[in-house]
Coordinates of C-alpha atoms in Angstrom, one line a residue:
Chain N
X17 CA -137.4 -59.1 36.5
X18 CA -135.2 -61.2 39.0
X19 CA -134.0 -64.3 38.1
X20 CA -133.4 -67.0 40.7
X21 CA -131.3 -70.1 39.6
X22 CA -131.4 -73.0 41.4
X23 CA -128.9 -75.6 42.0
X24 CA -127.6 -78.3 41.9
X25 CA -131.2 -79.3 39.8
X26 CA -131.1 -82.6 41.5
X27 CA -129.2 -84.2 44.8
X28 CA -128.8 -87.3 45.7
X29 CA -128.9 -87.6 49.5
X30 CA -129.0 -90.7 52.0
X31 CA -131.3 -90.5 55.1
X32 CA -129.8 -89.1 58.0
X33 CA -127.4 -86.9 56.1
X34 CA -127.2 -83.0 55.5
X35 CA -128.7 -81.4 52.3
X36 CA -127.8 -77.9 50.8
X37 CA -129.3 -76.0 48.2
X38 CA -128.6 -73.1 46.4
X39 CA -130.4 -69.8 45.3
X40 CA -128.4 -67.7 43.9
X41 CA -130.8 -64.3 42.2
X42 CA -130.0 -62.0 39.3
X43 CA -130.0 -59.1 41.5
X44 CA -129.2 -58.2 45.1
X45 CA -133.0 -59.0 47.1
X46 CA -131.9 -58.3 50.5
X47 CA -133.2 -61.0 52.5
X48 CA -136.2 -60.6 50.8
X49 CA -136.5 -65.0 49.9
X50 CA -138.8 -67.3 50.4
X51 CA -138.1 -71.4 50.5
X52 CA -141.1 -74.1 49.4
X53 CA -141.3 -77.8 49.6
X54 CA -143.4 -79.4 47.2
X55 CA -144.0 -83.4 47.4
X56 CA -145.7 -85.4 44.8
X57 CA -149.3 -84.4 44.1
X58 CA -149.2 -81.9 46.8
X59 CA -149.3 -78.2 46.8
X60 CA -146.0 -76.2 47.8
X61 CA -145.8 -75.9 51.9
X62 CA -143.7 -72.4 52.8
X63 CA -141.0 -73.6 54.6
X64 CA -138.9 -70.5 55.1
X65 CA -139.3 -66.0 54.3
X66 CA -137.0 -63.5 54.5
X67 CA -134.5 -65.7 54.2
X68 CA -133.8 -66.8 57.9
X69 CA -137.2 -67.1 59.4
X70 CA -139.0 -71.4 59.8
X71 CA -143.0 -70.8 59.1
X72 CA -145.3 -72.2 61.8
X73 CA -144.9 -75.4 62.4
X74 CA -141.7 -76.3 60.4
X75 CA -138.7 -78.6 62.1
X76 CA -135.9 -77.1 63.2
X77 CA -133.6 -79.4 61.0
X78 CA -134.5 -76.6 57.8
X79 CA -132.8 -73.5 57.8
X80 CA -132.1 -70.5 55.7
X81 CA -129.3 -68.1 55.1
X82 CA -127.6 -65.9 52.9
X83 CA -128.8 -62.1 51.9
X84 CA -127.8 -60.1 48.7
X85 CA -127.7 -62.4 45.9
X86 CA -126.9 -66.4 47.4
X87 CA -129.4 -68.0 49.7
X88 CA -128.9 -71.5 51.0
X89 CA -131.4 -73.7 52.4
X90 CA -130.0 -76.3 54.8
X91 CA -131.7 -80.2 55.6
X92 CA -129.8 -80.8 58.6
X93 CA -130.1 -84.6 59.0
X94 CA -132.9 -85.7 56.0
X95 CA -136.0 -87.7 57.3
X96 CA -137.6 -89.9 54.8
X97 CA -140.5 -87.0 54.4
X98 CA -137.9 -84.5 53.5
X99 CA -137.7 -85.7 49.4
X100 CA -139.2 -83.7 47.8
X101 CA -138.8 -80.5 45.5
X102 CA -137.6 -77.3 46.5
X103 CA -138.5 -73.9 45.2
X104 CA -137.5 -70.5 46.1
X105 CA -139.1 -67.4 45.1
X106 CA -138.2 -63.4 45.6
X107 CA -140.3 -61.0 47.3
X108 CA -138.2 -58.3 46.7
X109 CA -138.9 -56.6 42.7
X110 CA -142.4 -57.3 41.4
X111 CA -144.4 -57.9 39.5
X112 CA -143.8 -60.7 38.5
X113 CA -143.4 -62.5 41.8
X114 CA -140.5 -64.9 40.9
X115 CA -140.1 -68.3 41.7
X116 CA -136.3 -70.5 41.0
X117 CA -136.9 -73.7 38.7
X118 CA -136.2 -76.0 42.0
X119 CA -134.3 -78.5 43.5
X120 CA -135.2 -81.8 43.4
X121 CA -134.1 -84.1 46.6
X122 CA -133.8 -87.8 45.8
X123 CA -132.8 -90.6 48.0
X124 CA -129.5 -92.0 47.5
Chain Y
X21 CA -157.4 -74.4 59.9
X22 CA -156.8 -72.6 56.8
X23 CA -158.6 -74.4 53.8
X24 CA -158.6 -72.6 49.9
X25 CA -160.7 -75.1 47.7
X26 CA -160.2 -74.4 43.8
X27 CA -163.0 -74.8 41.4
X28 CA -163.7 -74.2 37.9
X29 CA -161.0 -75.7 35.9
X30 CA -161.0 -78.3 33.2
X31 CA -160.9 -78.9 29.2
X32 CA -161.4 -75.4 27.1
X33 CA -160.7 -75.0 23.7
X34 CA -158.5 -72.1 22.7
X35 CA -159.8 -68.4 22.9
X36 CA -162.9 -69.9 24.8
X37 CA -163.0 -68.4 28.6
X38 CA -163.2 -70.0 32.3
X39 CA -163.6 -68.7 35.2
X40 CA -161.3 -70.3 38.5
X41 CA -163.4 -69.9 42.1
X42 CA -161.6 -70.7 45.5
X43 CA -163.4 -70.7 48.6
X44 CA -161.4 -69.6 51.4
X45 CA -162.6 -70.5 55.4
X46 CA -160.5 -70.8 58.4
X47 CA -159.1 -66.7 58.6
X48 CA -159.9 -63.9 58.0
X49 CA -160.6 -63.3 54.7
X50 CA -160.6 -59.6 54.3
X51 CA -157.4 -59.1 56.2
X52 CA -155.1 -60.9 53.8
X53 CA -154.0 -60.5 49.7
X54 CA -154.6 -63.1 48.0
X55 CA -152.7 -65.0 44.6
X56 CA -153.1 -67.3 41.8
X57 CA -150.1 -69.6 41.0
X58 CA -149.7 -71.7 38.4
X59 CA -147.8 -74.7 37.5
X60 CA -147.1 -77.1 34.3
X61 CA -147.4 -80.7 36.1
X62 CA -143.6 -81.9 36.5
X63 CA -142.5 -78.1 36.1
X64 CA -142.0 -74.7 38.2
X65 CA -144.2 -72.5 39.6
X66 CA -145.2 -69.4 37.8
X67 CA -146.8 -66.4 39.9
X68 CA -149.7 -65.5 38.1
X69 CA -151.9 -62.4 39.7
X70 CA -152.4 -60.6 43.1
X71 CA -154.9 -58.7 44.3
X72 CA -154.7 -56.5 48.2
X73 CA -157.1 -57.7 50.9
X74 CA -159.2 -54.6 49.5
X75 CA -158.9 -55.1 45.8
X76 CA -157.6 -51.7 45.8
X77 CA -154.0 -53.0 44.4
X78 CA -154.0 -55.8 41.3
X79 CA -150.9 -57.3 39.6
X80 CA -150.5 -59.7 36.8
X81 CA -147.8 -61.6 35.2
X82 CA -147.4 -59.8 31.8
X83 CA -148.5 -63.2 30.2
X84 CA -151.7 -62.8 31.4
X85 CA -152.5 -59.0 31.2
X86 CA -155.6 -58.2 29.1
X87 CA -156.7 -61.6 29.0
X88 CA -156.8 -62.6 33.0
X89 CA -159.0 -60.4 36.0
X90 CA -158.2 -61.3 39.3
X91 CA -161.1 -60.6 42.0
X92 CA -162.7 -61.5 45.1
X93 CA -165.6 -61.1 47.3
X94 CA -165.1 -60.5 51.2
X95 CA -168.5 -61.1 52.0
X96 CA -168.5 -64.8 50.8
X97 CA -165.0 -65.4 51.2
X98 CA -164.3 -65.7 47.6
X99 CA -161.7 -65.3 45.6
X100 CA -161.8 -65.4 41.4
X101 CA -159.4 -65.3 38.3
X102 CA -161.6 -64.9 34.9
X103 CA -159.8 -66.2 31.8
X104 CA -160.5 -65.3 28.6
X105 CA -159.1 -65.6 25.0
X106 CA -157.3 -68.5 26.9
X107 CA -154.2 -70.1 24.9
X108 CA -153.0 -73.7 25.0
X109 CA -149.7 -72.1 27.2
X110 CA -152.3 -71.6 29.6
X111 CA -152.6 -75.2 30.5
X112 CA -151.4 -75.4 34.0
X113 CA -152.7 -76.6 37.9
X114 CA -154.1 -73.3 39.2
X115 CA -153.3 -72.8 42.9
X116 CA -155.1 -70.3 45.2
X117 CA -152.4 -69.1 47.5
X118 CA -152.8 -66.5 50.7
X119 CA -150.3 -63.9 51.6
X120 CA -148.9 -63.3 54.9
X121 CA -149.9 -59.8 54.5
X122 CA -152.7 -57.6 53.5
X123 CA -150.9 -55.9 50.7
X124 CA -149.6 -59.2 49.4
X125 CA -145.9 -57.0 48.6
X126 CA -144.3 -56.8 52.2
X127 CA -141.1 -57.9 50.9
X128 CA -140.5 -59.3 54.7
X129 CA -143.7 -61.7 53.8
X130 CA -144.4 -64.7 52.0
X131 CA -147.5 -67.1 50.6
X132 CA -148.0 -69.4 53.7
X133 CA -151.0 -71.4 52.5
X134 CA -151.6 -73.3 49.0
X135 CA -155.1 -74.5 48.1
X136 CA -154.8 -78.4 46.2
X137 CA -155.6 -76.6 42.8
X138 CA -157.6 -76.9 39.8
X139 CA -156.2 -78.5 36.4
X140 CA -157.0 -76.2 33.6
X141 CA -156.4 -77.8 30.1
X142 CA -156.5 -75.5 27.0
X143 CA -157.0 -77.8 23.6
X144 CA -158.5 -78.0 20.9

């Protein structure tokens, strides 16, 4: 199984500013990763896949890099919609189909 | 637009069974795998089963194996998990999720739309 560990667990970010968050997996996966955003009360929205590539419909102030075993995904300049939790999850080995334990962006 | 509307959850004592329904509209049902995913409220997300746009290829979280079947219907664009001898570490927000891919394993691929989920409580 593939382990993904997220980090930092929470940042604390002001409006305006850049985020970065960290994947890092147990395993190299390629660019086999996948990035979600998850607000409160609301189901997880795919944000990124395959490490690199937005989803339909997703700013172009989120973006993802990194292959092999460290993935970062990048808030350019944070809008107020942008806090929220982050999850990423491995396509690479399954089953299971692994998800990291997420990264939780707060307003600073 | 995509819509995957969960039904079926709610209170169950321990060992009893339930079965989760999600009604999928807005694609094309038959072309796409389809998963469950689960999550404690406040906690991660745990992948739970897959099954191909054919139901020719099924995959469960070893958790679940034996107790959980994943199906679906392409006729009525339907897509099931029965649970059975459910435990109180089932208790968890069931998500329907679609694949970007028939297969639902295209490493390249991801799960680009979440239904709102249904709450499934396990108690005695």
């Amino acid at each position: 199984e593939v382990v993904l560990t997220q980090s930092p667990a929470i940042v604390s970010v002001s409006p305006g500013e850049r985020a970065t968050l960290s994947c890092r997996t147990s395993q190299n996966i390629n660019t086999y990763l996948a990035w979600y955003q998850q607000k409160p009360g609301q189901a997880p929205r795919l944000l990124i896949y395959d490490a690199s590539n937005r989803a339909t419909g997703i700013p172009a102030r989120f973006s993802g890099s990194g292959s092999g075993t460290d993935f970062t995904l990048t808030i350019s300049s944070l809008e107020p919609e942008d806090f929220a939790v982050y999850f990423c999850q491995q396509r690479y080995l399954w089953p299971p189909n692994t998800f990291g334990g997420g990264t939780k962006v707060e307003i600073k | 637009e995509v819509q995957l509307v969960e039904s079926g959850g709610g209170l169950v004592q321990p060992g009893r069974s339930l079965r989760l329904s999600c009604a999928a509209s807005g694609f094309s049902f038959d072309d796409y795998a389809m998963h469950w995913v689960r999550q404690v409220p406040g906690k991660g997300l745990e992948w739970v089963s897959r099954i191909s746009w054919n139901s020719g290829s099924i995959d469960y979280v070893d958790s679940v194996k034996g107790r959980f079947t994943i199906s679906r219907d392409n006729g009525r664009n339907f897509l099931y998990l029965q649970m059975s001898s459910l435990r109180e570490e089932d208790t968890a927000l069931y998500y329907c999720v679609k694949d970007m891919d028939g297969s639902g394993i295209n490493p390249h691929d991801a799960f680009d739309f979440w239904g709102q989920g249904t709450m499934v409580i396990v108690s005695s």
